[in-house]
Coordinates of C-alpha atoms in Angstrom, one line a residue:
M1467 CA 83.7 88.7 154.0
R1468 CA 83.2 88.6 150.2
K1469 CA 85.6 91.1 148.5
I1470 CA 89.4 90.8 148.8
T1471 CA 91.8 93.4 147.4
V1472 CA 95.5 92.4 146.9
I1473 CA 97.9 95.3 146.6
G1474 CA 100.9 94.3 144.5
A1475 CA 100.9 92.0 141.5
G1476 CA 104.3 90.4 142.1
T1477 CA 105.0 86.8 143.0
M1478 CA 103.3 86.8 146.4
G1479 CA 100.4 89.1 145.3
R1480 CA 99.4 87.0 142.4
G1481 CA 99.6 83.8 144.4
I1482 CA 97.4 85.3 147.2
A1483 CA 94.9 86.5 144.5
L1484 CA 94.8 83.1 142.9
V1485 CA 93.9 81.2 146.1
C1486 CA 91.3 83.8 147.1
A1487 CA 89.6 83.6 143.7
Q1488 CA 89.7 79.8 143.8
A1489 CA 87.9 79.9 147.2
G1490 CA 85.1 82.0 145.7
F1491 CA 86.0 85.5 146.8
H1492 CA 85.6 88.4 144.5
V1493 CA 89.2 89.6 144.0
I1494 CA 90.7 92.8 142.8
V1495 CA 94.5 93.0 142.2
Q1496 CA 96.0 96.5 142.2
D1497 CA 99.5 97.5 141.0
I1498 CA 100.8 100.8 139.6
H1499 CA 102.6 98.9 136.8
Q1500 CA 100.5 97.7 133.9
E1501 CA 103.2 95.2 132.9
S1502 CA 103.0 93.6 136.4
L1503 CA 99.2 93.4 136.2
Q1504 CA 99.4 91.7 132.8
K1505 CA 101.9 89.1 134.0
C1506 CA 99.7 88.5 137.0
K1507 CA 96.7 87.9 134.8
Q1508 CA 98.7 85.5 132.6
Y1509 CA 99.8 83.5 135.7
I1510 CA 96.3 83.3 137.2
D1511 CA 94.7 82.4 133.9
R1512 CA 96.9 79.3 133.8
F1513 CA 95.2 77.9 137.0
L1514 CA 91.8 79.6 137.2
E1515 CA 89.0 78.3 135.0
T1516 CA 86.2 80.1 136.8
G1517 CA 86.4 83.0 139.3
S1518 CA 85.7 86.6 139.8
I1519 CA 88.9 88.7 139.5
E1520 CA 89.7 92.2 138.3
Y1521 CA 92.9 94.0 137.7
T1522 CA 93.4 97.8 138.1
A1523 CA 96.1 100.4 138.6
N1524 CA 93.6 102.7 140.4
L1525 CA 93.9 102.4 144.2
E1526 CA 90.5 103.9 144.9
D1527 CA 88.8 101.5 142.6
A1528 CA 90.6 98.6 144.2
V1529 CA 89.9 99.2 147.9
G1530 CA 86.8 101.3 147.9
S1531 CA 84.4 98.4 148.7
A1532 CA 86.9 95.8 150.0
D1533 CA 86.2 93.7 153.1
L1534 CA 89.9 92.7 153.4
V1535 CA 92.9 94.4 151.9
I1536 CA 96.1 92.4 151.7
E1537 CA 99.3 94.4 150.9
A1538 CA 102.0 92.4 149.1
I1539 CA 104.6 95.0 148.1
L1540 CA 108.3 95.2 148.6
E1541 CA 109.7 94.6 152.1
V1542 CA 110.5 98.3 152.7
M1543 CA 108.9 99.8 155.8
D1544 CA 108.5 103.3 154.4
L1545 CA 106.6 102.0 151.4
K1546 CA 104.3 99.8 153.5
K1547 CA 103.5 102.7 155.8
E1548 CA 102.8 105.0 152.8
I1549 CA 100.4 102.5 151.2
F1550 CA 98.6 101.7 154.5
K1551 CA 98.1 105.4 155.1
K1552 CA 96.4 105.7 151.7
I1553 CA 94.4 102.6 152.1
D1554 CA 93.1 103.6 155.5
Q1555 CA 91.6 106.8 153.9
I1556 CA 89.8 104.9 151.2
A1557 CA 88.7 101.5 152.5
P1558 CA 85.4 101.0 154.3
R1559 CA 85.7 101.6 158.0
E1560 CA 85.0 97.9 158.8
A1561 CA 87.6 96.6 156.4
I1562 CA 90.6 94.7 157.7
L1563 CA 94.0 95.8 156.5
A1564 CA 96.6 93.1 156.3
T1565 CA 100.3 93.1 155.4
N1566 CA 102.0 90.0 153.9
T1567 CA 105.3 91.1 155.4
S1568 CA 107.7 88.2 156.4
T1569 CA 109.7 90.1 159.0
M1570 CA 108.4 93.6 159.7
S1571 CA 106.3 95.1 162.5
P1572 CA 102.5 95.1 161.9
T1573 CA 102.3 97.5 164.9
E1574 CA 104.5 100.1 163.2
I1575 CA 102.7 99.6 159.8
A1576 CA 99.4 100.1 161.6
S1577 CA 100.5 103.2 163.4
V1578 CA 99.8 105.4 160.4
T1579 CA 96.2 104.3 160.2
S1580 CA 93.1 105.2 162.2
R1581 CA 92.2 101.6 162.7
P1582 CA 95.2 99.7 164.3
D1583 CA 92.7 97.3 165.9
K1584 CA 91.8 96.2 162.3
C1585 CA 95.4 95.8 161.2
I1586 CA 97.2 92.5 161.1
A1587 CA 100.0 90.6 159.3
L1588 CA 99.1 87.6 157.2
H1589 CA 102.3 85.9 156.2
F1590 CA 101.8 83.6 153.2
F1591 CA 104.4 81.4 151.7
N1592 CA 105.7 80.8 148.2
P1593 CA 104.2 79.2 146.1
V1594 CA 101.0 80.2 147.8
H1595 CA 98.7 77.7 146.0
K1596 CA 100.9 74.8 147.4
M1597 CA 102.0 76.0 150.8
K1598 CA 99.5 75.3 153.6
L1599 CA 100.5 77.8 156.3
I1600 CA 99.6 81.4 157.1
E1601 CA 101.4 83.0 160.0
V1602 CA 98.9 85.4 161.7
I1603 CA 100.9 88.0 163.4
C1604 CA 99.1 90.3 165.9
G1605 CA 100.1 93.9 166.4
L1606 CA 100.0 95.7 169.7
E1607 CA 96.4 96.8 169.1
T1608 CA 95.0 94.1 166.9
S1609 CA 91.6 93.1 168.2
E1610 CA 90.4 89.5 168.9
E1611 CA 87.7 90.1 166.4
T1612 CA 90.2 90.8 163.7
I1613 CA 92.2 87.7 164.7
E1614 CA 89.1 85.5 164.5
S1615 CA 88.3 86.9 161.1
A1616 CA 91.8 86.2 159.9
F1617 CA 91.6 82.6 161.0
A1618 CA 88.1 82.2 159.4
F1619 CA 89.5 83.7 156.1
G1620 CA 92.5 81.3 156.3
E1621 CA 90.1 78.3 156.7
K1622 CA 88.0 79.5 153.8
I1623 CA 91.0 79.5 151.4
G1624 CA 92.2 76.1 152.6
K1625 CA 95.1 77.2 154.8
E1626 CA 96.1 76.4 158.4
C1627 CA 96.8 79.4 160.6
V1628 CA 99.2 79.8 163.5
K1629 CA 99.0 82.8 165.8
I1630 CA 102.3 84.5 166.4
N1631 CA 102.9 87.4 168.7
E1632 CA 104.9 90.2 167.0
F1633 CA 108.6 90.0 167.2
P1634 CA 111.1 90.7 164.3
G1635 CA 111.1 87.8 161.9
F1636 CA 108.1 86.2 163.6
A1637 CA 108.7 82.4 163.7
T1638 CA 109.3 81.0 160.3
S1639 CA 111.4 83.9 158.7
R1640 CA 113.6 84.2 161.8
M1641 CA 114.5 80.5 161.6
N1642 CA 114.6 80.3 157.8
C1643 CA 116.9 83.3 157.4
L1644 CA 119.4 81.9 159.9
I1645 CA 119.5 78.5 158.1
G1646 CA 119.8 80.1 154.7
N1647 CA 122.5 82.6 155.8
E1648 CA 124.5 79.7 157.4
A1649 CA 124.2 77.7 154.1
M1650 CA 125.6 80.8 152.2
F1651 CA 128.6 81.0 154.6
M1652 CA 129.2 77.3 154.0
V1653 CA 129.3 77.9 150.3
M1654 CA 131.6 80.9 150.7
E1655 CA 133.9 78.9 153.0
G1656 CA 134.1 75.9 150.6
V1657 CA 132.4 73.5 153.0
G1658 CA 130.5 72.0 150.1
S1659 CA 129.0 72.8 146.7
V1660 CA 125.6 74.5 146.4
E1661 CA 124.1 71.3 145.2
D1662 CA 125.5 69.1 148.0
I1663 CA 124.6 71.5 150.8
D1664 CA 121.0 71.6 149.5
R1665 CA 121.0 67.8 149.0
A1666 CA 122.3 67.3 152.6
M1667 CA 119.5 69.4 154.0
K1668 CA 116.8 67.6 152.0
L1669 CA 118.0 64.0 152.5
G1670 CA 119.5 64.4 156.0
L1671 CA 117.1 66.8 157.7
N1672 CA 114.0 66.1 155.6
H1673 CA 113.6 69.7 154.3
P1674 CA 111.4 69.7 151.2
M1675 CA 113.7 72.2 149.5
G1676 CA 117.3 73.1 150.1
P1677 CA 118.0 76.5 151.8
L1678 CA 119.9 77.9 148.8
E1679 CA 117.3 76.7 146.3
L1680 CA 114.6 78.3 148.5
A1681 CA 116.6 81.6 148.7
D1682 CA 116.6 81.7 144.9
L1683 CA 112.9 81.1 144.8
V1684 CA 112.2 83.9 147.3
G1685 CA 114.6 86.2 145.5
L1686 CA 118.0 87.1 146.8
D1687 CA 117.1 90.8 146.8
S1688 CA 114.1 90.1 149.1
R1689 CA 116.2 87.8 151.3
L1690 CA 118.9 90.5 151.6
R1691 CA 116.3 93.1 152.7
N1692 CA 115.0 90.6 155.3
M1693 CA 118.4 89.9 156.6
E1694 CA 119.3 93.6 156.8
Y1695 CA 116.1 94.3 158.8
L1696 CA 116.7 91.3 161.2
H1697 CA 120.4 92.4 161.6
K1698 CA 119.2 95.9 162.5
T1699 CA 116.5 94.6 165.0
L1700 CA 118.0 91.4 166.4
G1701 CA 121.7 91.8 166.2
E1702 CA 124.9 90.4 164.9
K1703 CA 123.9 86.8 164.3
F1704 CA 121.7 88.0 161.4
R1705 CA 124.5 89.9 159.6
P1706 CA 124.0 89.0 155.9
C1707 CA 126.6 86.7 154.3
P1708 CA 128.9 88.7 152.0
I1709 CA 128.2 86.3 149.1
L1710 CA 124.5 87.3 149.3
Q1711 CA 125.4 91.0 149.1
K1712 CA 127.8 90.3 146.2
Y1713 CA 125.2 88.3 144.2
V1714 CA 122.5 91.0 144.7
S1715 CA 125.0 93.7 143.6
A1716 CA 125.7 91.7 140.4
G1717 CA 122.0 91.3 139.6
W1718 CA 122.0 87.6 140.5
I1719 CA 118.7 87.7 142.4
G1720 CA 117.6 84.1 141.9
K1721 CA 115.0 82.4 139.8
K1722 CA 113.3 85.6 138.6
S1723 CA 116.5 86.9 137.1
G1724 CA 117.7 83.6 135.7
R1725 CA 120.7 83.3 138.0
G1726 CA 121.3 83.1 141.7
F1727 CA 122.9 80.2 143.5
Y1728 CA 121.6 78.2 140.5
Q1729 CA 121.0 79.1 136.9
Y1730 CA 117.6 78.9 135.3
D1731 CA 116.1 78.9 131.8
E1732 CA 113.3 81.2 130.6
R1733 CA 110.7 78.9 132.1
G1734 CA 112.3 78.9 135.5
N1735 CA 113.8 75.4 135.3
K1736 CA 117.3 74.8 136.6
I1737 CA 120.0 74.5 134.0

């Protein structure tokens, strides 16, 4: 495995591309928006002194010779299936196709391809260059060879992998969404301030980041999409908190917009 293509130049895509380039892979980042590609390049240039990395809006150029394609676009099933169908038609027959989804079914995503045995979910965590884990989620037809290749790839980029059998939300997102949603209900009910609830979780339960601060980092729009999917697939306990829906409707989507549960300056620092 030498060539890695990352589809999507957003927060997760650029982080995945960075760690792959740092590990010595030849990396191509593809996105249909030139502005996103430019921001991705600016971000990666801050960390990468040497490395082989390209940026393109052309999907065929991006995946035509890839050994591994990692999709990191919005958490919308129809979009993921659409891009996987296109990638399957272009990528080399031996290429592995991976999705960075945090909640959705790799089996359903793989169903639109002619290679479900070579499809898998590789769930990275934000910020990618600091977080050590990759959840490796196996679809119904994912082969052992593909799983082994995924673990070898994770080791090459300095991550630890855990194998999770497919179920909505997997392991981490299922737990994390519940904790974050409960914290939002606590804010709405006046149990405590945003700051005090986060501080309680960090100091009392040894979480490295409070659940509300983490939701801001992930993006409240992304968290809402995850909650809606989990509510649909796992039931009432995952119903999104009304305050989350209200904030997203107002455009308060967290760190990337400058306001969520906290407010941020232009450099992303809390105000």
